[in-house]
PDB file of N, CA and C in Angstrom:
ATOM      1  N   UNK A   1     -71.749 234.240 140.718  1.00 55.00           N
ATOM      2  CA  UNK A   1     -72.918 233.675 141.513  1.00 55.00           C
ATOM      3  C   UNK A   1     -72.331 232.523 142.431  1.00 55.00           C
ATOM      4  N   UNK A   2     -72.963 232.452 143.556  1.00 69.00           N
ATOM      5  CA  UNK A   2     -72.480 231.485 144.587  1.00 69.00           C
ATOM      6  C   UNK A   2     -72.898 230.043 144.150  1.00 69.00           C
ATOM      7  N   UNK A   3     -72.047 229.080 144.544  1.00 85.00           N
ATOM      8  CA  UNK A   3     -72.266 227.656 144.127  1.00 85.00           C
ATOM      9  C   UNK A   3     -73.293 227.016 145.120  1.00 85.00           C
ATOM     10  N   UNK A   4     -74.314 226.386 144.518  1.00 91.00           N
ATOM     11  CA  UNK A   4     -75.242 225.680 145.345  1.00 91.00           C
ATOM     12  C   UNK A   4     -74.731 224.309 145.854  1.00 91.00           C
ATOM     13  N   UNK A   5     -73.933 223.702 145.030  1.00 92.00           N
ATOM     14  CA  UNK A   5     -73.235 222.421 145.411  1.00 92.00           C
ATOM     15  C   UNK A   5     -71.775 222.679 145.461  1.00 92.00           C
ATOM     16  N   UNK A   6     -71.076 222.216 146.549  1.00 92.00           N
ATOM     17  CA  UNK A   6     -69.735 222.389 146.666  1.00 92.00           C
ATOM     18  C   UNK A   6     -68.985 221.083 147.038  1.00 92.00           C
ATOM     19  N   UNK A   7     -67.637 221.142 146.965  1.00 93.00           N
ATOM     20  CA  UNK A   7     -66.871 219.909 147.354  1.00 93.00           C
ATOM     21  C   UNK A   7     -67.149 219.500 148.784  1.00 93.00           C
ATOM     22  N   UNK A   8     -67.322 218.180 148.948  1.00 92.00           N
ATOM     23  CA  UNK A   8     -67.631 217.703 150.332  1.00 92.00           C
ATOM     24  C   UNK A   8     -69.108 217.593 150.631  1.00 92.00           C
ATOM     25  N   UNK A   9     -69.994 218.149 149.794  1.00 91.00           N
ATOM     26  CA  UNK A   9     -71.397 218.022 150.036  1.00 91.00           C
ATOM     27  C   UNK A   9     -71.930 216.580 149.757  1.00 91.00           C
ATOM     28  N   UNK A  10     -72.882 216.123 150.643  1.00 94.00           N
ATOM     29  CA  UNK A  10     -73.491 214.815 150.357  1.00 94.00           C
ATOM     30  C   UNK A  10     -74.650 215.037 149.469  1.00 94.00           C
ATOM     31  N   UNK A  11     -74.710 214.343 148.324  1.00 94.00           N
ATOM     32  CA  UNK A  11     -75.707 214.534 147.325  1.00 94.00           C
ATOM     33  C   UNK A  11     -76.382 213.229 146.973  1.00 94.00           C
ATOM     34  N   UNK A  12     -77.499 213.320 146.315  1.00 95.00           N
ATOM     35  CA  UNK A  12     -78.251 212.139 145.759  1.00 95.00           C
ATOM     36  C   UNK A  12     -78.456 212.405 144.321  1.00 95.00           C
ATOM     37  N   UNK A  13     -78.379 211.331 143.483  1.00 95.00           N
ATOM     38  CA  UNK A  13     -78.474 211.328 142.065  1.00 95.00           C
ATOM     39  C   UNK A  13     -79.935 211.328 141.682  1.00 95.00           C
ATOM     40  N   UNK A  14     -80.404 212.224 140.846  1.00 94.00           N
ATOM     41  CA  UNK A  14     -81.768 212.377 140.457  1.00 94.00           C
ATOM     42  C   UNK A  14     -82.128 211.653 139.151  1.00 94.00           C
ATOM     43  N   UNK A  15     -81.119 211.499 138.261  1.00 93.00           N
ATOM     44  CA  UNK A  15     -81.368 210.918 136.947  1.00 93.00           C
ATOM     45  C   UNK A  15     -80.192 210.151 136.484  1.00 93.00           C
ATOM     46  N   UNK A  16     -80.413 209.195 135.591  1.00 91.00           N
ATOM     47  CA  UNK A  16     -79.286 208.389 135.000  1.00 91.00           C
ATOM     48  C   UNK A  16     -79.261 207.011 135.536  1.00 91.00           C
ATOM     49  N   UNK A  17     -78.135 206.330 135.194  1.00 93.00           N
ATOM     50  CA  UNK A  17     -78.028 204.913 135.602  1.00 93.00           C
ATOM     51  C   UNK A  17     -77.843 204.690 137.116  1.00 93.00           C
ATOM     52  N   UNK A  18     -77.415 205.725 137.802  1.00 93.00           N
ATOM     53  CA  UNK A  18     -77.169 205.654 139.218  1.00 93.00           C
ATOM     54  C   UNK A  18     -78.261 206.368 140.078  1.00 93.00           C
ATOM     55  N   UNK A  19     -79.448 206.519 139.545  1.00 94.00           N
ATOM     56  CA  UNK A  19     -80.580 207.247 140.139  1.00 94.00           C
ATOM     57  C   UNK A  19     -80.812 206.647 141.559  1.00 94.00           C
ATOM     58  N   UNK A  20     -80.935 207.589 142.505  1.00 94.00           N
ATOM     59  CA  UNK A  20     -81.244 207.153 143.907  1.00 94.00           C
ATOM     60  C   UNK A  20     -79.963 206.915 144.781  1.00 94.00           C
ATOM     61  N   UNK A  21     -78.825 206.784 144.165  1.00 94.00           N
ATOM     62  CA  UNK A  21     -77.600 206.588 144.958  1.00 94.00           C
ATOM     63  C   UNK A  21     -77.139 207.851 145.582  1.00 94.00           C
ATOM     64  N   UNK A  22     -76.450 207.708 146.721  1.00 94.00           N
ATOM     65  CA  UNK A  22     -75.882 208.922 147.321  1.00 94.00           C
ATOM     66  C   UNK A  22     -74.364 208.843 147.423  1.00 94.00           C
ATOM     67  N   UNK A  23     -73.769 209.992 147.503  1.00 94.00           N
ATOM     68  CA  UNK A  23     -72.363 210.032 147.567  1.00 94.00           C
ATOM     69  C   UNK A  23     -71.782 211.439 147.947  1.00 94.00           C
ATOM     70  N   UNK A  24     -70.538 211.601 148.064  1.00 95.00           N
ATOM     71  CA  UNK A  24     -69.951 212.846 148.462  1.00 95.00           C
ATOM     72  C   UNK A  24     -69.210 213.405 147.269  1.00 95.00           C
ATOM     73  N   UNK A  25     -69.339 214.753 147.030  1.00 95.00           N
ATOM     74  CA  UNK A  25     -68.708 215.402 145.944  1.00 95.00           C
ATOM     75  C   UNK A  25     -67.192 215.503 146.204  1.00 95.00           C
ATOM     76  N   UNK A  26     -66.387 215.026 145.201  1.00 95.00           N
ATOM     77  CA  UNK A  26     -64.908 215.165 145.367  1.00 95.00           C
ATOM     78  C   UNK A  26     -64.334 216.296 144.651  1.00 95.00           C
ATOM     79  N   UNK A  27     -65.025 216.734 143.582  1.00 95.00           N
ATOM     80  CA  UNK A  27     -64.551 217.955 142.851  1.00 95.00           C
ATOM     81  C   UNK A  27     -65.765 218.492 141.998  1.00 95.00           C
ATOM     82  N   UNK A  28     -65.658 219.767 141.788  1.00 94.00           N
ATOM     83  CA  UNK A  28     -66.667 220.504 141.024  1.00 94.00           C
ATOM     84  C   UNK A  28     -65.997 221.232 139.904  1.00 94.00           C
ATOM     85  N   UNK A  29     -66.586 221.297 138.663  1.00 94.00           N
ATOM     86  CA  UNK A  29     -66.126 222.055 137.560  1.00 94.00           C
ATOM     87  C   UNK A  29     -67.301 223.014 137.173  1.00 94.00           C
ATOM     88  N   UNK A  30     -67.225 224.199 137.742  1.00 92.00           N
ATOM     89  CA  UNK A  30     -68.372 225.187 137.482  1.00 92.00           C
ATOM     90  C   UNK A  30     -68.503 225.593 135.994  1.00 92.00           C
ATOM     91  N   UNK A  31     -67.307 225.648 135.281  1.00 94.00           N
ATOM     92  CA  UNK A  31     -67.399 226.085 133.852  1.00 94.00           C
ATOM     93  C   UNK A  31     -68.140 225.055 133.008  1.00 94.00           C
ATOM     94  N   UNK A  32     -67.897 223.744 133.249  1.00 94.00           N
ATOM     95  CA  UNK A  32     -68.568 222.732 132.520  1.00 94.00           C
ATOM     96  C   UNK A  32     -69.952 222.294 133.148  1.00 94.00           C
ATOM     97  N   UNK A  33     -70.224 222.857 134.333  1.00 93.00           N
ATOM     98  CA  UNK A  33     -71.471 222.581 135.144  1.00 93.00           C
ATOM     99  C   UNK A  33     -71.535 221.120 135.507  1.00 93.00           C
ATOM    100  N   UNK A  34     -70.340 220.579 135.861  1.00 95.00           N
ATOM    101  CA  UNK A  34     -70.280 219.103 136.237  1.00 95.00           C
ATOM    102  C   UNK A  34     -69.586 218.870 137.591  1.00 95.00           C
ATOM    103  N   UNK A  35     -69.800 217.731 138.190  1.00 95.00           N
ATOM    104  CA  UNK A  35     -69.161 217.350 139.408  1.00 95.00           C
ATOM    105  C   UNK A  35     -68.775 215.905 139.392  1.00 95.00           C
ATOM    106  N   UNK A  36     -67.733 215.555 140.167  1.00 95.00           N
ATOM    107  CA  UNK A  36     -67.387 214.121 140.321  1.00 95.00           C
ATOM    108  C   UNK A  36     -67.781 213.720 141.726  1.00 95.00           C
ATOM    109  N   UNK A  37     -68.585 212.672 141.716  1.00 95.00           N
ATOM    110  CA  UNK A  37     -69.108 212.167 143.002  1.00 95.00           C
ATOM    111  C   UNK A  37     -68.486 210.770 143.269  1.00 95.00           C
ATOM    112  N   UNK A  38     -67.968 210.524 144.434  1.00 94.00           N
ATOM    113  CA  UNK A  38     -67.293 209.272 144.828  1.00 94.00           C
ATOM    114  C   UNK A  38     -68.238 208.117 144.591  1.00 94.00           C
ATOM    115  N   UNK A  39     -67.835 207.062 143.821  1.00 92.00           N
ATOM    116  CA  UNK A  39     -68.633 205.879 143.680  1.00 92.00           C
ATOM    117  C   UNK A  39     -69.790 205.935 142.758  1.00 92.00           C
ATOM    118  N   UNK A  40     -70.041 207.146 142.067  1.00 93.00           N
ATOM    119  CA  UNK A  40     -71.153 207.353 141.218  1.00 93.00           C
ATOM    120  C   UNK A  40     -70.662 207.566 139.762  1.00 93.00           C
ATOM    121  N   UNK A  41     -71.404 207.079 138.800  1.00 93.00           N
ATOM    122  CA  UNK A  41     -71.131 207.187 137.363  1.00 93.00           C
ATOM    123  C   UNK A  41     -69.715 206.623 137.093  1.00 93.00           C
ATOM    124  N   UNK A  42     -69.467 205.366 137.521  1.00 94.00           N
ATOM    125  CA  UNK A  42     -68.159 204.698 137.345  1.00 94.00           C
ATOM    126  C   UNK A  42     -68.029 204.209 135.922  1.00 94.00           C
ATOM    127  N   UNK A  43     -66.825 204.352 135.385  1.00 95.00           N
ATOM    128  CA  UNK A  43     -66.493 203.775 134.089  1.00 95.00           C
ATOM    129  C   UNK A  43     -65.111 203.124 134.225  1.00 95.00           C
ATOM    130  N   UNK A  44     -64.965 202.130 133.374  1.00 95.00           N
ATOM    131  CA  UNK A  44     -63.675 201.368 133.463  1.00 95.00           C
ATOM    132  C   UNK A  44     -62.694 201.885 132.391  1.00 95.00           C
ATOM    133  N   UNK A  45     -61.562 202.294 132.878  1.00 93.00           N
ATOM    134  CA  UNK A  45     -60.499 202.830 131.985  1.00 93.00           C
ATOM    135  C   UNK A  45     -59.375 201.898 131.985  1.00 93.00           C
ATOM    136  N   UNK A  46     -58.804 201.606 130.817  1.00 94.00           N
ATOM    137  CA  UNK A  46     -57.654 200.751 130.728  1.00 94.00           C
ATOM    138  C   UNK A  46     -56.380 201.609 130.805  1.00 94.00           C
ATOM    139  N   UNK A  47     -55.477 201.274 131.645  1.00 92.00           N
ATOM    140  CA  UNK A  47     -54.283 202.058 131.847  1.00 92.00           C
ATOM    141  C   UNK A  47     -53.027 201.190 131.715  1.00 92.00           C
ATOM    142  N   UNK A  48     -51.965 201.771 131.224  1.00 93.00           N
ATOM    143  CA  UNK A  48     -50.750 201.063 131.048  1.00 93.00           C
ATOM    144  C   UNK A  48     -49.976 201.056 132.422  1.00 93.00           C
ATOM    145  N   UNK A  49     -49.232 199.945 132.523  1.00 93.00           N
ATOM    146  CA  UNK A  49     -48.440 199.774 133.794  1.00 93.00           C
ATOM    147  C   UNK A  49     -47.311 200.767 133.821  1.00 93.00           C
ATOM    148  N   UNK A  50     -47.051 201.348 134.972  1.00 93.00           N
ATOM    149  CA  UNK A  50     -45.862 202.213 135.167  1.00 93.00           C
ATOM    150  C   UNK A  50     -45.077 201.729 136.403  1.00 93.00           C
ATOM    151  N   UNK A  51     -44.072 202.470 136.725  1.00 94.00           N
ATOM    152  CA  UNK A  51     -43.233 202.119 137.940  1.00 94.00           C
ATOM    153  C   UNK A  51     -44.060 202.297 139.240  1.00 94.00           C
ATOM    154  N   UNK A  52     -44.913 203.283 139.221  1.00 92.00           N
ATOM    155  CA  UNK A  52     -45.634 203.614 140.478  1.00 92.00           C
ATOM    156  C   UNK A  52     -47.026 202.875 140.569  1.00 92.00           C
ATOM    157  N   UNK A  53     -47.674 202.571 139.410  1.00 88.00           N
ATOM    158  CA  UNK A  53     -48.992 201.960 139.521  1.00 88.00           C
ATOM    159  C   UNK A  53     -49.102 200.739 138.640  1.00 88.00           C
ATOM    160  N   UNK A  54     -50.029 199.883 139.107  1.00 90.00           N
ATOM    161  CA  UNK A  54     -50.275 198.610 138.364  1.00 90.00           C
ATOM    162  C   UNK A  54     -51.230 199.025 137.217  1.00 90.00           C
ATOM    163  N   UNK A  55     -51.022 198.327 136.103  1.00 90.00           N
ATOM    164  CA  UNK A  55     -51.878 198.592 134.900  1.00 90.00           C
ATOM    165  C   UNK A  55     -53.085 197.770 134.965  1.00 90.00           C
ATOM    166  N   UNK A  56     -53.907 197.927 133.877  1.00 94.00           N
ATOM    167  CA  UNK A  56     -55.124 197.091 133.832  1.00 94.00           C
ATOM    168  C   UNK A  56     -56.403 197.884 133.725  1.00 94.00           C
ATOM    169  N   UNK A  57     -57.493 197.251 134.029  1.00 94.00           N
ATOM    170  CA  UNK A  57     -58.798 197.925 133.927  1.00 94.00           C
ATOM    171  C   UNK A  57     -59.148 198.536 135.301  1.00 94.00           C
ATOM    172  N   UNK A  58     -59.132 199.869 135.329  1.00 92.00           N
ATOM    173  CA  UNK A  58     -59.326 200.572 136.642  1.00 92.00           C
ATOM    174  C   UNK A  58     -60.549 201.319 136.627  1.00 92.00           C
ATOM    175  N   UNK A  59     -61.503 201.105 137.578  1.00 93.00           N
ATOM    176  CA  UNK A  59     -62.707 201.893 137.575  1.00 93.00           C
ATOM    177  C   UNK A  59     -62.450 203.312 138.020  1.00 93.00           C
ATOM    178  N   UNK A  60     -63.166 204.280 137.365  1.00 92.00           N
ATOM    179  CA  UNK A  60     -62.887 205.690 137.577  1.00 92.00           C
ATOM    180  C   UNK A  60     -64.201 206.403 137.639  1.00 92.00           C
ATOM    181  N   UNK A  61     -64.454 207.367 138.548  1.00 93.00           N
ATOM    182  CA  UNK A  61     -65.608 208.150 138.640  1.00 93.00           C
ATOM    183  C   UNK A  61     -65.617 209.209 137.566  1.00 93.00           C
ATOM    184  N   UNK A  62     -66.640 209.234 136.698  1.00 95.00           N
ATOM    185  CA  UNK A  62     -66.723 210.208 135.655  1.00 95.00           C
ATOM    186  C   UNK A  62     -67.653 211.362 136.061  1.00 95.00           C
ATOM    187  N   UNK A  63     -67.505 212.567 135.453  1.00 95.00           N
ATOM    188  CA  UNK A  63     -68.239 213.711 135.852  1.00 95.00           C
ATOM    189  C   UNK A  63     -69.742 213.469 135.580  1.00 95.00           C
ATOM    190  N   UNK A  64     -70.606 214.070 136.404  1.00 95.00           N
ATOM    191  CA  UNK A  64     -72.056 214.037 136.244  1.00 95.00           C
ATOM    192  C   UNK A  64     -72.548 215.436 136.287  1.00 95.00           C
ATOM    193  N   UNK A  65     -73.619 215.735 135.510  1.00 95.00           N
ATOM    194  CA  UNK A  65     -74.075 217.114 135.420  1.00 95.00           C
ATOM    195  C   UNK A  65     -74.737 217.568 136.778  1.00 95.00           C
ATOM    196  N   UNK A  66     -74.524 218.801 137.182  1.00 93.00           N
ATOM    197  CA  UNK A  66     -75.012 219.335 138.412  1.00 93.00           C
ATOM    198  C   UNK A  66     -76.505 219.347 138.443  1.00 93.00           C
ATOM    199  N   UNK A  67     -77.211 219.362 137.285  1.00 93.00           N
ATOM    200  CA  UNK A  67     -78.643 219.401 137.296  1.00 93.00           C
ATOM    201  C   UNK A  67     -79.212 217.959 137.704  1.00 93.00           C
ATOM    202  N   UNK A  68     -78.399 216.990 137.637  1.00 94.00           N
ATOM    203  CA  UNK A  68     -78.833 215.610 138.002  1.00 94.00           C
ATOM    204  C   UNK A  68     -78.450 215.290 139.474  1.00 94.00           C
ATOM    205  N   UNK A  69     -77.989 216.244 140.217  1.00 94.00           N
ATOM    206  CA  UNK A  69     -77.635 216.095 141.623  1.00 94.00           C
ATOM    207  C   UNK A  69     -78.436 216.988 142.493  1.00 94.00           C
ATOM    208  N   UNK A  70     -78.778 216.505 143.743  1.00 94.00           N
ATOM    209  CA  UNK A  70     -79.439 217.272 144.666  1.00 94.00           C
ATOM    210  C   UNK A  70     -78.904 217.017 146.038  1.00 94.00           C
ATOM    211  N   UNK A  71     -78.823 218.071 146.864  1.00 93.00           N
ATOM    212  CA  UNK A  71     -78.229 217.976 148.227  1.00 93.00           C
ATOM    213  C   UNK A  71     -79.092 217.112 149.104  1.00 93.00           C
ATOM    214  N   UNK A  72     -78.510 216.412 150.009  1.00 93.00           N
ATOM    215  CA  UNK A  72     -79.245 215.584 151.001  1.00 93.00           C
ATOM    216  C   UNK A  72     -79.406 216.363 152.276  1.00 93.00           C
ATOM    217  N   UNK A  73     -80.652 216.499 152.746  1.00 89.00           N
ATOM    218  CA  UNK A  73     -80.925 217.268 154.004  1.00 89.00           C
ATOM    219  C   UNK A  73     -80.708 216.365 155.244  1.00 89.00           C
ATOM    220  N   UNK A  74     -81.019 216.875 156.418  1.00 87.00           N
ATOM    221  CA  UNK A  74     -80.828 216.160 157.674  1.00 87.00           C
ATOM    222  C   UNK A  74     -81.705 214.887 157.746  1.00 87.00           C
ATOM    223  N   UNK A  75     -82.837 214.935 156.985  1.00 88.00           N
ATOM    224  CA  UNK A  75     -83.770 213.720 157.031  1.00 88.00           C
ATOM    225  C   UNK A  75     -83.383 212.626 156.036  1.00 88.00           C
ATOM    226  N   UNK A  76     -82.350 212.944 155.174  1.00 88.00           N
ATOM    227  CA  UNK A  76     -81.846 211.962 154.178  1.00 88.00           C
ATOM    228  C   UNK A  76     -82.682 212.074 152.907  1.00 88.00           C
ATOM    229  N   UNK A  77     -83.414 213.196 152.696  1.00 91.00           N
ATOM    230  CA  UNK A  77     -84.163 213.404 151.484  1.00 91.00           C
ATOM    231  C   UNK A  77     -83.464 214.489 150.616  1.00 91.00           C
ATOM    232  N   UNK A  78     -83.846 214.403 149.302  1.00 92.00           N
ATOM    233  CA  UNK A  78     -83.281 215.405 148.375  1.00 92.00           C
ATOM    234  C   UNK A  78     -83.939 216.764 148.670  1.00 92.00           C
ATOM    235  N   UNK A  79     -83.118 217.855 148.613  1.00 93.00           N
ATOM    236  CA  UNK A  79     -83.626 219.204 148.836  1.00 93.00           C
ATOM    237  C   UNK A  79     -82.978 220.223 147.886  1.00 93.00           C
ATOM    238  N   UNK A  80     -83.737 221.273 147.686  1.00 93.00           N
ATOM    239  CA  UNK A  80     -83.159 222.381 146.887  1.00 93.00           C
ATOM    240  C   UNK A  80     -82.379 223.290 147.838  1.00 93.00           C
ATOM    241  N   UNK A  81     -81.523 224.077 147.235  1.00 92.00           N
ATOM    242  CA  UNK A  81     -80.659 224.990 148.054  1.00 92.00           C
ATOM    243  C   UNK A  81     -81.034 226.414 147.877  1.00 92.00           C
ATOM    244  N   UNK A  82     -81.199 227.152 148.932  1.00 92.00           N
ATOM    245  CA  UNK A  82     -81.485 228.545 148.894  1.00 92.00           C
ATOM    246  C   UNK A  82     -80.350 229.366 149.546  1.00 92.00           C
ATOM    247  N   UNK A  83     -80.392 230.659 149.345  1.00 92.00           N
ATOM    248  CA  UNK A  83     -79.386 231.520 149.975  1.00 92.00           C
ATOM    249  C   UNK A  83     -80.081 232.572 150.882  1.00 92.00           C
ATOM    250  N   UNK A  84     -79.564 232.884 151.996  1.00 91.00           N
ATOM    251  CA  UNK A  84     -80.035 233.958 152.845  1.00 91.00           C
ATOM    252  C   UNK A  84     -78.859 234.581 153.614  1.00 91.00           C
ATOM    253  N   UNK A  85     -79.121 235.871 154.016  1.00 92.00           N
ATOM    254  CA  UNK A  85     -78.058 236.561 154.711  1.00 92.00           C
ATOM    255  C   UNK A  85     -78.320 236.449 156.199  1.00 92.00           C
ATOM    256  N   UNK A  86     -77.347 235.940 156.971  1.00 88.00           N
ATOM    257  CA  UNK A  86     -77.387 235.871 158.431  1.00 88.00           C
ATOM    258  C   UNK A  86     -76.286 236.774 158.953  1.00 88.00           C
ATOM    259  N   UNK A  87     -76.663 237.863 159.570  1.00 88.00           N
ATOM    260  CA  UNK A  87     -75.708 238.771 160.074  1.00 88.00           C
ATOM    261  C   UNK A  87     -75.111 239.522 158.822  1.00 88.00           C
ATOM    262  N   UNK A  88     -73.823 239.295 158.636  1.00 90.00           N
ATOM    263  CA  UNK A  88     -73.138 239.838 157.510  1.00 90.00           C
ATOM    264  C   UNK A  88     -72.618 238.832 156.467  1.00 90.00           C
ATOM    265  N   UNK A  89     -73.083 237.587 156.738  1.00 89.00           N
ATOM    266  CA  UNK A  89     -72.697 236.398 155.873  1.00 89.00           C
ATOM    267  C   UNK A  89     -73.823 235.953 155.059  1.00 89.00           C
ATOM    268  N   UNK A  90     -73.490 235.539 153.790  1.00 90.00           N
ATOM    269  CA  UNK A  90     -74.463 234.900 152.888  1.00 90.00           C
ATOM    270  C   UNK A  90     -74.298 233.407 153.119  1.00 90.00           C
ATOM    271  N   UNK A  91     -75.383 232.716 153.519  1.00 91.00           N
ATOM    272  CA  UNK A  91     -75.252 231.255 153.757  1.00 91.00           C
ATOM    273  C   UNK A  91     -76.245 230.457 152.966  1.00 91.00           C
ATOM    274  N   UNK A  92     -75.920 229.164 152.790  1.00 92.00           N
ATOM    275  CA  UNK A  92     -76.840 228.237 152.052  1.00 92.00           C
ATOM    276  C   UNK A  92     -77.779 227.623 153.097  1.00 92.00           C
ATOM    277  N   UNK A  93     -79.010 227.359 152.646  1.00 92.00           N
ATOM    278  CA  UNK A  93     -79.888 226.619 153.573  1.00 92.00           C
ATOM    279  C   UNK A  93     -80.742 225.625 152.742  1.00 92.00           C
ATOM    280  N   UNK A  94     -81.199 224.570 153.438  1.00 92.00           N
ATOM    281  CA  UNK A  94     -82.042 223.547 152.770  1.00 92.00           C
ATOM    282  C   UNK A  94     -83.434 224.024 152.775  1.00 92.00           C
ATOM    283  N   UNK A  95     -84.101 223.967 151.552  1.00 91.00           N
ATOM    284  CA  UNK A  95     -85.479 224.479 151.396  1.00 91.00           C
ATOM    285  C   UNK A  95     -86.459 223.588 152.158  1.00 91.00           C
ATOM    286  N   UNK A  96     -86.181 222.263 152.230  1.00 90.00           N
ATOM    287  CA  UNK A  96     -87.139 221.445 152.907  1.00 90.00           C
ATOM    288  C   UNK A  96     -87.244 221.625 154.438  1.00 90.00           C
ATOM    289  N   UNK A  97     -86.101 221.788 155.064  1.00 88.00           N
ATOM    290  CA  UNK A  97     -86.073 221.915 156.497  1.00 88.00           C
ATOM    291  C   UNK A  97     -85.753 223.322 157.020  1.00 88.00           C
ATOM    292  N   UNK A  98     -85.156 224.128 156.143  1.00 86.00           N
ATOM    293  CA  UNK A  98     -84.780 225.498 156.575  1.00 86.00           C
ATOM    294  C   UNK A  98     -83.483 225.556 157.337  1.00 86.00           C
ATOM    295  N   UNK A  99     -82.782 224.402 157.541  1.00 87.00           N
ATOM    296  CA  UNK A  99     -81.538 224.402 158.221  1.00 87.00           C
ATOM    297  C   UNK A  99     -80.415 225.049 157.343  1.00 87.00           C
ATOM    298  N   UNK A 100     -79.487 225.749 158.097  1.00 89.00           N
ATOM    299  CA  UNK A 100     -78.367 226.334 157.426  1.00 89.00           C
ATOM    300  C   UNK A 100     -77.400 225.186 157.134  1.00 89.00           C
ATOM    301  N   UNK A 101     -76.813 225.121 155.921  1.00 86.00           N
ATOM    302  CA  UNK A 101     -75.983 224.062 155.500  1.00 86.00           C
ATOM    303  C   UNK A 101     -74.508 224.315 156.002  1.00 86.00           C
ATOM    304  N   UNK A 102     -73.962 225.504 155.860  1.00 73.00           N
ATOM    305  CA  UNK A 102     -72.684 225.754 156.319  1.00 73.00           C
ATOM    306  C   UNK A 102     -72.665 226.975 157.230  1.00 73.00           C
ATOM    307  N   UNK A 103     -72.035 226.900 158.330  1.00 50.00           N
ATOM    308  CA  UNK A 103     -72.062 227.886 159.337  1.00 50.00           C
ATOM    309  C   UNK A 103     -71.210 229.021 159.015  1.00 50.00           C
TER     310      UNK A 103
END
């Protein structure tokens, strides 16, 4: 099945402590049904110092469930994603505006 949310998509958080915040997807794990969004669902992880990196308390973006994310349309509102065939290609489109997301 085709992915409704992909790496690089601008999304808005629908539920949880970061509800209403927007960000860009940096990675998606379809098996676990989770995505990592830049600046969203941050947790502080303690890391040991190494030759390449400074140790200490480092904030890290944790995975968030795909059901709690929604794509942002051209108007800046949350939208659902649909699929349609244009020519010989299957493309995603925003349900609110009808705009094609990826050409």
